[in-house]
Amino acid sequence: MNHLAIFASGAGSNAENIIQYFRNHPRISVNLIVCNKSGAGVLEIAEKEGIPVLLIEKEPFFRGPAYVAELQAKKIDLIVLAGFLWKIPEALVRAYPGRIINIHPALLPKYGGKGMYGRFVHEAVIAAGDKETGITIHYVDEQYDHGQPIFQARVLVEPGDTPETVAKKVHFLEYEHFPRIIQEVADLQNRS
Ligand code: GRF
């Protein structure tokens, strides 16, 4: 059995989608929601879905044990970042090598890095006049949006598109692909 922890800072629409996908799944369960923002929408989703929450603080996360003990106590073996806005500290990357994945709302390596999230990404894509954008799902290392890519999906950027209309297209790709890719990564882990 794979026990997932979903890290999220915001609305949690990806978290919701992932939770629904793995409900009653034979091999994979969502066991924890980790959040760094009290009041975030994802906390209501966790409450509604009856999934335990771990609210984390900056100090212990970045300059302490990074909550590794709490994750191990919950037998977490795969960490999924779904709109989590903090960088993952070395202590956590080391504790979960090749077991932390992230979804980024652009075609990395373009439009990645610190501060590149949500509408800032879509504004940059439009400002650059790119004809397409998409999502990148990748392994997480010590740098923002930098680890080995796993999967990308693309969508056209059309004349008249705004950051909001691009965001809608990109969210659609996220909901369509992220749960399946998580399942493929988990199955790969179980075979290795
Ligand atoms: C998504 O666009 C995801 O690609 C990015 O953060 C956003 C999270 O949105 N990493 P939500 O909180 O899942 O609605």
XYZ file of N, CA and C in Angstrom, residues 46-125:
240
model
N -9.851 18.822 3.428
C -9.366 17.738 4.306
C -10.434 17.398 5.341
N -11.018 18.431 5.914
C -12.085 18.267 6.934
C -13.250 17.479 6.342
N -13.679 17.913 5.163
C -14.841 17.294 4.490
C -14.534 15.830 4.158
N -13.295 15.575 3.758
C -12.922 14.215 3.327
C -12.416 13.366 4.489
N -12.362 13.957 5.687
C -11.913 13.196 6.863
C -10.456 12.782 6.799
N -9.628 13.653 6.194
C -8.181 13.323 6.093
C -7.410 14.178 7.114
N -6.539 13.549 7.914
C -5.779 14.295 8.921
C -4.952 15.408 8.285
N -4.761 16.474 9.069
C -4.018 17.647 8.585
C -2.806 17.868 9.471
N -1.699 18.260 8.860
C -0.504 18.680 9.601
C -0.237 20.121 9.182
N -0.444 21.063 10.113
C -0.169 22.475 9.816
C 1.284 22.736 10.184
N 2.087 23.218 9.238
C 3.532 23.342 9.518
C 3.928 24.809 9.666
N 5.029 25.002 10.403
C 5.588 26.347 10.665
C 6.938 26.452 9.949
N 7.293 27.699 9.593
C 8.541 27.949 8.850
C 9.777 27.429 9.589
N 9.936 27.788 10.858
C 11.173 27.508 11.621
C 11.502 26.015 11.621
N 10.618 25.167 12.149
C 10.964 23.738 12.189
C 11.099 23.136 10.784
N 10.370 23.735 9.818
C 10.418 23.172 8.458
C 11.763 23.456 7.799
N 12.195 24.715 7.890
C 13.423 25.098 7.174
C 14.690 24.936 8.010
N 14.581 25.117 9.325
C 15.818 25.045 10.140
C 15.764 23.905 11.142
N 14.802 23.016 10.988
C 14.707 21.917 11.956
C 14.565 20.605 11.198
N 13.859 19.665 11.816
C 13.756 18.305 11.230
C 12.751 18.189 10.079
N 12.143 19.320 9.688
C 11.271 19.368 8.489
C 10.106 18.382 8.568
N 9.715 18.068 9.805
C 8.531 17.223 10.029
C 8.701 15.799 9.491
N 9.923 15.399 9.270
C 10.177 14.038 8.761
C 9.602 12.997 9.717
N 9.774 13.198 11.032
C 9.272 12.206 11.999
C 7.754 12.065 11.908
N 7.073 13.199 11.776
C 5.592 13.144 11.674
C 5.171 12.388 10.416
N 5.892 12.624 9.308
C 5.540 11.945 8.050
C 5.801 10.440 8.180
N 6.927 10.103 8.800
C 7.255 8.673 8.961
C 6.298 7.996 9.939
N 5.861 8.739 10.930
C 4.893 8.171 11.899
C 3.583 7.807 11.189
N 3.285 8.557 10.110
C 2.059 8.275 9.329
C 2.342 7.301 8.186
N 3.571 6.729 8.186
C 3.980 5.761 7.151
C 3.872 6.357 5.734
N 4.082 7.668 5.612
C 4.036 8.310 4.284
C 5.212 7.812 3.453
N 4.902 7.358 2.211
C 6.029 6.945 1.356
C 6.049 7.661 0.014
N 5.110 8.587 -0.190
C 5.159 9.403 -1.406
C 4.553 10.769 -1.080
N 5.294 11.812 -1.373
C 4.851 13.182 -1.094
C 4.478 13.847 -2.415
N 3.264 14.411 -2.459
C 2.747 15.060 -3.665
C 2.542 16.542 -3.363
N 3.275 17.401 -4.068
C 3.089 18.845 -3.900
C 2.027 19.283 -4.900
N 0.965 19.886 -4.385
C -0.125 20.319 -5.273
C -0.458 21.755 -4.897
N 0.363 22.682 -5.393
C 0.146 24.082 -5.026
C 0.737 24.379 -3.673
N 1.922 23.865 -3.420
C 2.633 24.144 -2.153
C 3.713 25.163 -2.473
N 3.678 26.311 -1.773
C 4.489 27.431 -2.263
C 5.860 27.553 -1.605
N 6.167 26.712 -0.640
C 7.520 26.778 -0.049
C 8.444 25.804 -0.774
N 9.730 26.174 -0.777
C 10.747 25.247 -1.317
C 10.866 24.075 -0.330
N 11.223 22.904 -0.827
C 11.350 21.732 0.051
C 12.772 21.709 0.604
N 12.931 21.731 1.930
C 14.279 21.761 2.503
C 15.027 20.453 2.288
N 16.346 20.588 2.314
C 17.254 19.458 2.086
C 16.894 18.260 2.974
N 16.585 18.532 4.247
C 16.315 17.431 5.197
C 15.170 16.556 4.696
N 14.185 17.186 4.090
C 13.023 16.424 3.607
C 13.336 15.735 2.273
N 14.056 16.449 1.400
C 14.436 15.825 0.115
C 15.288 14.583 0.386
N 16.205 14.693 1.387
C 17.084 13.560 1.705
C 16.299 12.402 2.316
N 15.276 12.734 3.089
C 14.499 11.666 3.744
C 13.588 10.942 2.751
N 13.283 11.621 1.650
C 12.360 11.039 0.656
C 12.954 11.136 -0.756
N 14.104 10.513 -0.969
C 14.762 10.600 -2.285
C 13.895 9.955 -3.369
N 13.624 10.723 -4.438
C 12.832 10.176 -5.536
C 11.404 9.885 -5.139
N 10.978 10.468 -4.014
C 9.611 10.206 -3.522
C 8.858 11.486 -3.214
N 9.253 12.563 -3.897
C 8.510 13.821 -3.785
C 8.275 14.304 -5.205
N 6.999 14.517 -5.560
C 6.733 15.019 -6.927
C 5.900 16.295 -6.847
N 6.051 17.111 -7.867
C 5.391 18.415 -7.908
C 4.733 18.609 -9.271
N 3.698 19.430 -9.265
C 3.096 19.813 -10.543
C 3.272 21.314 -10.715
N 3.763 21.697 -11.895
C 3.980 23.123 -12.165
C 3.125 23.519 -13.366
N 2.450 24.676 -13.294
C 1.495 25.041 -14.353
C 2.154 25.714 -15.559
N 3.272 25.129 -16.028
C 3.932 25.642 -17.247
C 4.833 24.534 -17.789
N 5.428 24.793 -18.958
C 6.300 23.785 -19.583
C 7.736 24.058 -19.145
N 8.121 23.542 -17.973
C 9.499 23.721 -17.463
C 10.466 23.190 -18.524
N 11.701 23.746 -18.656
C 12.288 24.689 -17.682
C 11.813 26.140 -17.831
N 10.900 26.418 -18.779
C 10.442 27.813 -18.886
C 9.496 28.141 -17.727
N 9.550 29.405 -17.304
C 8.585 29.928 -16.327
C 8.557 29.131 -15.016
N 9.725 28.774 -14.541
C 9.814 28.091 -13.239
C 10.582 28.969 -12.274
N 10.752 28.471 -11.065
C 11.571 29.178 -10.083
C 10.746 29.984 -9.090
N 11.482 30.613 -8.175
C 10.864 31.325 -7.060
C 9.870 32.371 -7.566
N 8.702 32.389 -6.986
C 7.712 33.416 -7.338
C 6.922 33.097 -8.592
N 7.323 32.049 -9.294
C 6.577 31.696 -10.512
C 5.502 30.685 -10.146
N 4.325 31.207 -9.818
C 3.197 30.313 -9.535
C 1.910 31.027 -9.929
N 0.862 30.211 -10.136
C -0.468 30.767 -10.423
C -0.433 31.753 -11.583
N -1.092 32.900 -11.383
C -1.283 33.826 -12.502
C 0.011 34.436 -12.995
N 1.042 34.475 -12.118
C 2.324 35.056 -12.547
C 2.892 34.243 -13.713
N 2.687 32.944 -13.649
C 3.177 32.073 -14.716
C 2.408 32.367 -16.007
N 1.082 32.408 -15.899
C 0.253 32.590 -17.105
C 0.473 33.977 -17.708
N 0.692 34.984 -16.858
C 0.979 36.339 -17.378
C 2.280 36.326 -18.182
N 3.280 35.593 -17.659
C 4.593 35.548 -18.333
C 4.469 34.846 -19.685
N 3.673 33.788 -19.726
C 3.480 33.029 -20.981
C 2.826 33.932 -22.030
